[in-house]
Amino acid sequence: MPLALVRGFLTGIVTGTTLCAFIVGIVIEYVPLMIAGAGLPIAYGILLYLAGAPRRAREARVAPVIALAKIESLRAGGTETGDIPVYFDLTVAPDGQPTYRLKVTHSINLVDLPVYRPGDVLVVRYPPGRPWKAEVVERLSPEWERRVAEAAIESAPESSLVREPAEGCAFGAVAVLGFVLGAALVLFQFRVELFAPEEPARAEETQSSTTTSSSGSATVNVDRSLLGEGELRRAIDVLARATDVSQVVTAVVEDRRLTVVFAPTDAQVPRFDLREAAVDRVPALVERAKATIHVGEPLTWQVTIIPFGTAVSSRVIVTGPDGSGSLADGG
């Protein structure tokens, strides 16, 4: 029926949206999406309940069908004490209609379970045209008690078993279509967060970079050698964001550390702007010093940058097991 197909389509959309929203929310670490995914089926369940209220009201106004039924077999489920579900296989004999087989579930207290035996007759009640919703009637009127006592019902063949009508292939197809559309809707909405390529991290923003400063000096530590291409310049930029590097007296460059000393405000000493120094020549100066100064292996190096008249001078000191040596660059 059209309404059943609409319900299947909406159920598929809700299922696909809920599942995809929860997974995407975990992947992109977006909690509101996860909460929305979990709350959607609750809202949908409430909507279905409200939508079914008119039908339930109509069924409540119609007198139910009451019929005799013979117990063909029964099976108790569960092992707990108190009421347990019992699965009945019945032959139902409605007044003026052919008999048919029906399976129902009824909760019975363990104490009363021996009362129900195969071949006994009981009374069931169900909405007209919906026998699969039958339930066992426990409290009978004197008239129905008499009918139960006098009833003789022939067993109906198992082929007459009545079941709730299946939704059909069309219902399954629209449900799958709704599932796909619901999932696609979430993926399309958050496609940027899911599929956008990650931007490469800039060297100056590495988490291992730290900057410390005091009243007269500042230091930046990085997680890679400052001899790498552009690494020293990026370290200076990091330092410039934390302090003023335009009044530097001395800058000391080591493999993974840059230290600067500032001039006091009122001191009449030479100073320079570290950002304008030719620091791109430092790696070549260090490599030349390591190649020409023979102090053994392993060795360490340190470059000191200071103002010299109107220029800035760089000097590298290389130290090893056999001593130390230096090489200057008048820059």
Tab-separated table of C-alpha atoms in Angstrom:
chain	number	residue	atom	x	y	z
A	1	MET	CA	0.000	0.000	0.000
A	2	PRO	CA	1.186	3.573	-0.631
A	3	LEU	CA	1.299	4.406	3.071
A	4	ALA	CA	3.403	1.323	3.761
A	5	LEU	CA	5.828	2.315	0.986
A	6	VAL	CA	6.110	5.838	2.409
A	7	ARG	CA	6.762	4.412	5.852
A	8	GLY	CA	9.442	2.102	4.439
A	9	PHE	CA	11.094	4.979	2.573
A	10	LEU	CA	11.137	7.198	5.683
A	11	THR	CA	12.415	4.337	7.819
A	12	GLY	CA	15.267	3.782	5.376
A	13	ILE	CA	16.164	7.482	5.386
A	14	VAL	CA	16.158	7.620	9.180
A	15	THR	CA	18.255	4.464	9.449
A	16	GLY	CA	20.823	5.594	6.877
A	17	THR	CA	21.033	9.113	8.286
A	18	THR	CA	21.378	7.897	11.865
A	19	LEU	CA	24.110	5.367	11.137
A	20	CYS	CA	26.092	7.654	8.823
A	21	ALA	CA	25.753	10.682	11.113
A	22	PHE	CA	27.059	8.730	14.089
A	23	ILE	CA	30.055	7.374	12.148
A	24	VAL	CA	30.875	10.721	10.505
A	25	GLY	CA	30.549	12.471	13.867
A	26	ILE	CA	33.169	10.118	15.312
A	27	VAL	CA	35.504	10.543	12.320
A	28	ILE	CA	35.419	14.352	12.287
A	29	GLU	CA	35.050	14.549	16.094
A	30	TYR	CA	31.837	16.604	15.915
A	31	VAL	CA	29.728	15.814	18.980
A	32	PRO	CA	26.514	17.654	17.911
A	33	LEU	CA	26.307	15.450	14.819
A	34	MET	CA	26.636	12.323	16.954
A	35	ILE	CA	23.886	13.560	19.288
A	36	ALA	CA	21.624	14.402	16.336
A	37	GLY	CA	22.218	10.942	14.880
A	38	ALA	CA	21.252	9.283	18.152
A	39	GLY	CA	18.177	11.488	18.645
A	40	LEU	CA	16.744	11.108	15.138
A	41	PRO	CA	15.312	7.572	15.602
A	42	ILE	CA	13.727	8.647	18.896
A	43	ALA	CA	11.985	11.543	17.186
A	44	TYR	CA	10.948	9.266	14.312
A	45	GLY	CA	9.502	6.711	16.752
A	46	ILE	CA	7.431	9.425	18.429
A	47	LEU	CA	6.229	10.604	15.005
A	48	LEU	CA	5.157	7.070	14.032
A	49	TYR	CA	3.313	6.676	17.327
A	50	LEU	CA	1.428	9.933	16.816
A	51	ALA	CA	0.682	9.049	13.190
A	52	GLY	CA	-0.851	5.733	14.292
A	53	ALA	CA	-3.090	7.341	16.905
A	54	PRO	CA	-6.102	7.795	14.544
A	55	ARG	CA	-5.966	4.141	13.476
A	56	ARG	CA	-5.761	2.960	17.073
A	57	ALA	CA	-8.721	5.179	17.945
A	58	ARG	CA	-10.776	3.665	15.101
A	59	GLU	CA	-9.895	0.132	16.194
A	60	ALA	CA	-10.850	0.961	19.779
A	61	ARG	CA	-14.345	1.968	18.631
A	62	VAL	CA	-14.881	-1.317	16.759
A	63	ALA	CA	-15.873	-4.357	18.748
A	64	PRO	CA	-13.124	-7.021	18.602
A	65	VAL	CA	-13.697	-10.497	17.226
A	66	ILE	CA	-13.936	-13.077	20.008
A	67	ALA	CA	-13.488	-16.707	19.021
A	68	LEU	CA	-12.822	-20.105	20.477
A	69	ALA	CA	-9.386	-21.618	19.909
A	70	LYS	CA	-7.958	-25.069	20.549
A	71	ILE	CA	-4.390	-25.407	21.780
A	72	GLU	CA	-2.435	-27.495	19.314
A	73	SER	CA	0.876	-27.074	21.111
A	74	LEU	CA	2.591	-24.646	23.463
A	75	ARG	CA	6.140	-23.873	24.428
A	76	ALA	CA	7.328	-21.825	27.377
A	77	GLY	CA	10.174	-19.370	26.918
A	78	GLY	CA	12.594	-18.126	29.569
A	79	THR	CA	13.658	-19.629	32.854
A	80	GLU	CA	12.935	-16.772	35.225
A	81	THR	CA	10.314	-16.969	37.970
A	82	GLY	CA	6.954	-15.193	37.755
A	83	ASP	CA	5.267	-14.542	34.394
A	84	ILE	CA	6.987	-16.078	31.377
A	85	PRO	CA	6.138	-15.869	27.672
A	86	VAL	CA	4.378	-18.941	26.313
A	87	TYR	CA	4.156	-19.541	22.563
A	88	PHE	CA	0.809	-21.056	21.527
A	89	ASP	CA	-0.008	-22.830	18.261
A	90	LEU	CA	-3.803	-22.552	18.032
A	91	THR	CA	-6.672	-23.586	15.818
A	92	VAL	CA	-9.060	-20.614	15.844
A	93	ALA	CA	-12.754	-21.185	15.128
A	94	PRO	CA	-14.530	-17.826	14.524
A	95	ASP	CA	-18.328	-17.946	14.497
A	96	GLY	CA	-19.602	-18.553	10.990
A	97	GLN	CA	-16.104	-18.639	9.422
A	98	PRO	CA	-13.624	-21.416	8.526
A	99	THR	CA	-11.069	-22.426	11.122
A	100	TYR	CA	-7.409	-21.517	10.684
A	101	ARG	CA	-4.106	-21.881	12.489
A	102	LEU	CA	-2.554	-19.004	14.422
A	103	LYS	CA	0.527	-18.515	16.570
A	104	VAL	CA	0.279	-16.143	19.543
A	105	THR	CA	2.400	-15.322	22.581
A	106	HIS	CA	0.859	-14.968	26.021
A	107	SER	CA	2.466	-14.324	29.417
A	108	ILE	CA	1.530	-16.893	32.040
A	109	ASN	CA	2.600	-17.285	35.631
A	110	LEU	CA	4.619	-20.434	36.291
A	111	VAL	CA	2.012	-21.565	38.833
A	112	ASP	CA	-0.738	-21.479	36.189
A	113	LEU	CA	1.283	-23.090	33.407
A	114	PRO	CA	-0.002	-26.657	34.034
A	115	VAL	CA	-3.565	-25.429	33.408
A	116	TYR	CA	-2.792	-24.980	29.690
A	117	ARG	CA	-2.508	-28.297	27.866
A	118	PRO	CA	-2.655	-29.336	24.197
A	119	GLY	CA	-6.256	-30.045	23.178
A	120	ASP	CA	-7.751	-27.572	25.669
A	121	VAL	CA	-10.003	-24.795	24.384
A	122	LEU	CA	-9.555	-21.158	25.247
A	123	VAL	CA	-10.836	-17.804	23.976
A	124	VAL	CA	-8.915	-15.284	21.863
A	125	ARG	CA	-9.711	-11.702	20.913
A	126	TYR	CA	-8.396	-9.668	17.961
A	127	PRO	CA	-9.287	-6.588	15.873
A	128	PRO	CA	-11.485	-7.318	12.857
A	129	GLY	CA	-9.377	-8.234	9.850
A	130	ARG	CA	-6.145	-8.442	11.928
A	131	PRO	CA	-6.153	-11.933	13.488
A	132	TRP	CA	-2.338	-11.926	13.842
A	133	LYS	CA	-2.855	-9.450	16.698
A	134	ALA	CA	-4.872	-11.958	18.683
A	135	GLU	CA	-4.498	-12.177	22.475
A	136	VAL	CA	-5.725	-14.776	24.950
A	137	VAL	CA	-8.734	-13.755	27.036
A	138	GLU	CA	-8.290	-14.800	30.656
A	139	ARG	CA	-11.450	-13.551	32.361
A	140	LEU	CA	-14.474	-15.060	30.631
A	141	SER	CA	-18.140	-14.312	30.985
A	142	PRO	CA	-20.437	-17.191	32.036
A	143	GLU	CA	-21.642	-17.494	28.424
A	144	TRP	CA	-18.110	-17.991	27.090
A	145	GLU	CA	-17.216	-20.331	29.943
A	146	ARG	CA	-20.144	-22.497	28.905
A	147	ARG	CA	-19.111	-22.414	25.248
A	148	VAL	CA	-15.539	-23.369	26.171
A	149	ALA	CA	-16.777	-26.323	28.196
A	150	GLU	CA	-19.015	-27.573	25.349
A	151	ALA	CA	-16.672	-26.806	22.435
A	152	ALA	CA	-15.257	-29.513	20.188
A	153	ILE	CA	-12.923	-28.036	17.577
A	154	GLU	CA	-11.329	-29.981	14.776
A	155	SER	CA	-7.679	-29.149	14.144
A	156	ALA	CA	-7.056	-26.940	11.119
A	157	PRO	CA	-4.255	-27.899	8.731
A	158	GLU	CA	-0.919	-26.140	9.188
A	159	SER	CA	-1.248	-24.724	5.674
A	160	SER	CA	-4.025	-22.445	7.003
A	161	LEU	CA	-1.603	-20.624	9.311
A	162	VAL	CA	-2.371	-16.907	9.336
A	163	ARG	CA	0.568	-14.499	9.531
A	164	GLU	CA	0.949	-10.762	9.424
A	165	PRO	CA	1.189	-9.754	5.738
A	166	ALA	CA	4.763	-9.287	4.585
A	167	GLU	CA	5.765	-5.822	3.439
A	168	GLY	CA	6.871	-7.168	0.058
A	169	CYS	CA	9.769	-6.495	-2.283
A	170	ALA	CA	8.621	-2.956	-3.021
A	171	PHE	CA	8.817	-2.087	0.670
A	172	GLY	CA	12.367	-3.451	0.883
A	173	ALA	CA	13.396	-1.601	-2.283
A	174	VAL	CA	12.172	1.797	-1.103
A	175	ALA	CA	13.699	1.175	2.321
A	176	VAL	CA	17.107	0.509	0.738
A	177	LEU	CA	16.707	3.590	-1.458
A	178	GLY	CA	15.891	5.683	1.610
A	179	PHE	CA	18.900	4.262	3.450
A	180	VAL	CA	21.238	5.222	0.597
A	181	LEU	CA	19.757	8.704	0.274
A	182	GLY	CA	19.957	9.327	4.024
A	183	ALA	CA	23.606	8.297	4.162
A	184	ALA	CA	24.411	10.321	1.020
A	185	LEU	CA	22.779	13.392	2.537
A	186	VAL	CA	25.085	13.279	5.566
A	187	LEU	CA	28.175	12.590	3.448
A	188	PHE	CA	27.345	15.480	1.112
A	189	GLN	CA	26.726	17.853	3.999
A	190	PHE	CA	30.085	17.084	5.614
A	191	ARG	CA	32.102	16.276	2.487
A	192	VAL	CA	34.575	19.110	3.127
A	193	GLU	CA	35.451	17.911	6.630
A	194	LEU	CA	35.712	14.286	5.468
A	195	PHE	CA	37.509	14.513	2.149
A	196	ALA	CA	39.421	17.800	2.116
A	197	PRO	CA	43.203	17.168	2.017
A	198	GLU	CA	45.078	18.127	5.119
A	199	GLU	CA	47.215	21.232	4.803
A	200	PRO	CA	50.912	20.519	5.298
A	201	ALA	CA	52.097	21.673	8.658
A	202	ARG	CA	54.475	24.589	8.507
A	203	ALA	CA	57.836	24.144	10.167
A	204	GLU	CA	57.371	27.117	12.449
A	205	GLU	CA	54.193	25.582	13.834
A	206	THR	CA	55.650	22.237	14.891
A	207	GLN	CA	54.487	21.341	18.373
A	208	SER	CA	58.050	20.747	19.562
A	209	SER	CA	58.999	24.413	18.935
A	210	THR	CA	59.253	26.370	22.171
A	211	THR	CA	60.182	29.965	22.829
A	212	THR	CA	61.537	31.208	26.140
A	213	SER	CA	62.610	34.721	26.950
A	214	SER	CA	63.978	36.808	29.785
A	215	SER	CA	64.535	40.527	30.185
A	216	GLY	CA	67.735	40.419	28.124
A	217	SER	CA	67.549	37.322	25.919
A	218	ALA	CA	65.220	34.904	24.143
A	219	THR	CA	65.579	31.327	22.882
A	220	VAL	CA	63.641	29.213	20.411
A	221	ASN	CA	64.090	25.424	20.267
A	222	VAL	CA	62.972	23.480	17.206
A	223	ASP	CA	62.663	19.799	16.347
A	224	ARG	CA	64.870	19.845	13.223
A	225	SER	CA	68.287	21.170	12.225
A	226	LEU	CA	68.500	24.891	11.528
A	227	LEU	CA	70.822	24.057	8.611
A	228	GLY	CA	67.802	22.890	6.616
A	229	GLU	CA	66.561	25.096	3.814
A	230	GLY	CA	64.633	28.026	5.263
A	231	GLU	CA	64.643	26.567	8.811
A	232	LEU	CA	66.676	29.384	10.384
A	233	ARG	CA	64.506	32.026	8.736
A	234	ARG	CA	61.358	30.320	10.055
A	235	ALA	CA	62.862	30.126	13.548
A	236	ILE	CA	63.521	33.871	13.419
A	237	ASP	CA	59.886	34.441	12.403
A	238	VAL	CA	58.714	32.375	15.368
A	239	LEU	CA	60.946	34.411	17.656
A	240	ALA	CA	59.755	37.683	16.116
A	241	ARG	CA	56.153	36.828	17.015
A	242	ALA	CA	57.149	36.466	20.653
A	243	THR	CA	59.581	39.356	21.102
A	244	ASP	CA	61.226	42.338	19.382
A	245	VAL	CA	64.194	41.183	17.271
A	246	SER	CA	65.059	44.602	15.911
A	247	GLN	CA	67.367	45.474	18.820
A	248	VAL	CA	69.666	42.428	18.866
A	249	VAL	CA	73.218	42.635	20.179
A	250	THR	CA	74.197	39.023	19.577
A	251	ALA	CA	72.517	36.002	17.948
A	252	VAL	CA	73.825	32.477	18.546
A	253	VAL	CA	72.767	29.691	16.186
A	254	GLU	CA	73.188	26.021	17.144
A	255	ASP	CA	71.923	22.908	15.436
A	256	ARG	CA	68.366	23.113	16.898
A	257	ARG	CA	68.468	26.282	18.963
A	258	LEU	CA	68.497	30.013	18.274
A	259	THR	CA	69.402	32.409	21.092
A	260	VAL	CA	69.422	36.203	20.896
A	261	VAL	CA	70.650	38.853	23.323
A	262	PHE	CA	68.935	42.251	23.323
A	263	ALA	CA	70.428	45.653	23.957
A	264	PRO	CA	69.214	47.525	27.035
A	265	THR	CA	66.943	50.386	26.123
A	266	ASP	CA	69.338	53.167	27.111
A	267	ALA	CA	72.636	51.396	26.280
A	268	GLN	CA	74.763	52.893	23.525
A	269	VAL	CA	75.912	49.629	21.931
A	270	PRO	CA	75.824	48.406	18.331
A	271	ARG	CA	72.664	46.516	17.495
A	272	PHE	CA	70.935	45.102	14.430
A	273	ASP	CA	67.615	43.784	13.187
A	274	LEU	CA	67.879	39.986	13.061
A	275	ARG	CA	65.210	39.781	10.339
A	276	GLU	CA	67.450	41.809	7.989
A	277	ALA	CA	70.601	39.746	8.601
A	278	ALA	CA	71.862	37.448	5.829
A	279	VAL	CA	71.035	34.302	7.778
A	280	ASP	CA	70.510	32.305	4.577
A	281	ARG	CA	74.321	32.165	4.260
A	282	VAL	CA	74.746	30.450	7.653
A	283	PRO	CA	74.245	26.834	6.415
A	284	ALA	CA	76.890	27.272	3.709
A	285	LEU	CA	79.269	28.860	6.238
A	286	VAL	CA	78.850	25.919	8.631
A	287	GLU	CA	79.352	23.334	5.888
A	288	ARG	CA	82.509	25.108	4.716
A	289	ALA	CA	83.864	25.244	8.260
A	290	LYS	CA	83.157	21.536	8.858
A	291	ALA	CA	84.958	20.683	5.620
A	292	THR	CA	88.056	22.882	6.194
A	293	ILE	CA	88.543	22.778	9.973
A	294	HIS	CA	89.814	19.367	11.024
A	295	VAL	CA	89.031	18.779	14.707
A	296	GLY	CA	88.008	15.114	14.515
A	297	GLU	CA	84.634	13.418	14.760
A	298	PRO	CA	82.105	13.843	16.216
A	299	LEU	CA	81.965	17.601	16.170
A	300	THR	CA	79.623	20.402	17.192
A	301	TRP	CA	79.202	23.878	15.773
A	302	GLN	CA	77.976	27.269	16.847
A	303	VAL	CA	77.474	30.433	14.783
A	304	THR	CA	77.659	33.845	16.457
A	305	ILE	CA	76.121	36.805	14.628
A	306	ILE	CA	77.133	40.278	15.822
A	307	PRO	CA	77.105	43.820	14.428
A	308	PHE	CA	80.476	44.977	13.061
A	309	GLY	CA	80.419	48.655	12.161
A	310	THR	CA	77.657	49.131	9.644
A	311	ALA	CA	77.644	45.448	8.692
A	312	VAL	CA	76.736	42.210	10.447
A	313	SER	CA	79.444	39.580	10.906
A	314	SER	CA	78.995	35.834	11.342
A	315	ARG	CA	81.581	33.508	12.838
A	316	VAL	CA	81.270	29.737	13.161
A	317	ILE	CA	83.174	27.784	15.789
A	318	VAL	CA	83.613	24.055	15.196
A	319	THR	CA	84.594	21.847	18.134
A	320	GLY	CA	85.682	18.229	18.102
A	321	PRO	CA	87.902	15.708	19.940
A	322	ASP	CA	91.080	17.341	18.524
A	323	GLY	CA	90.228	20.904	19.547
A	324	SER	CA	88.300	23.733	17.925
A	325	GLY	CA	88.589	26.203	15.082
A	326	SER	CA	86.643	29.088	13.639
A	327	LEU	CA	85.728	30.596	10.312
A	328	ALA	CA	84.308	34.112	9.775
A	329	ASP	CA	81.970	35.540	7.170
A	330	GLY	CA	82.010	39.297	6.916
A	331	GLY	CA	78.409	39.271	5.545
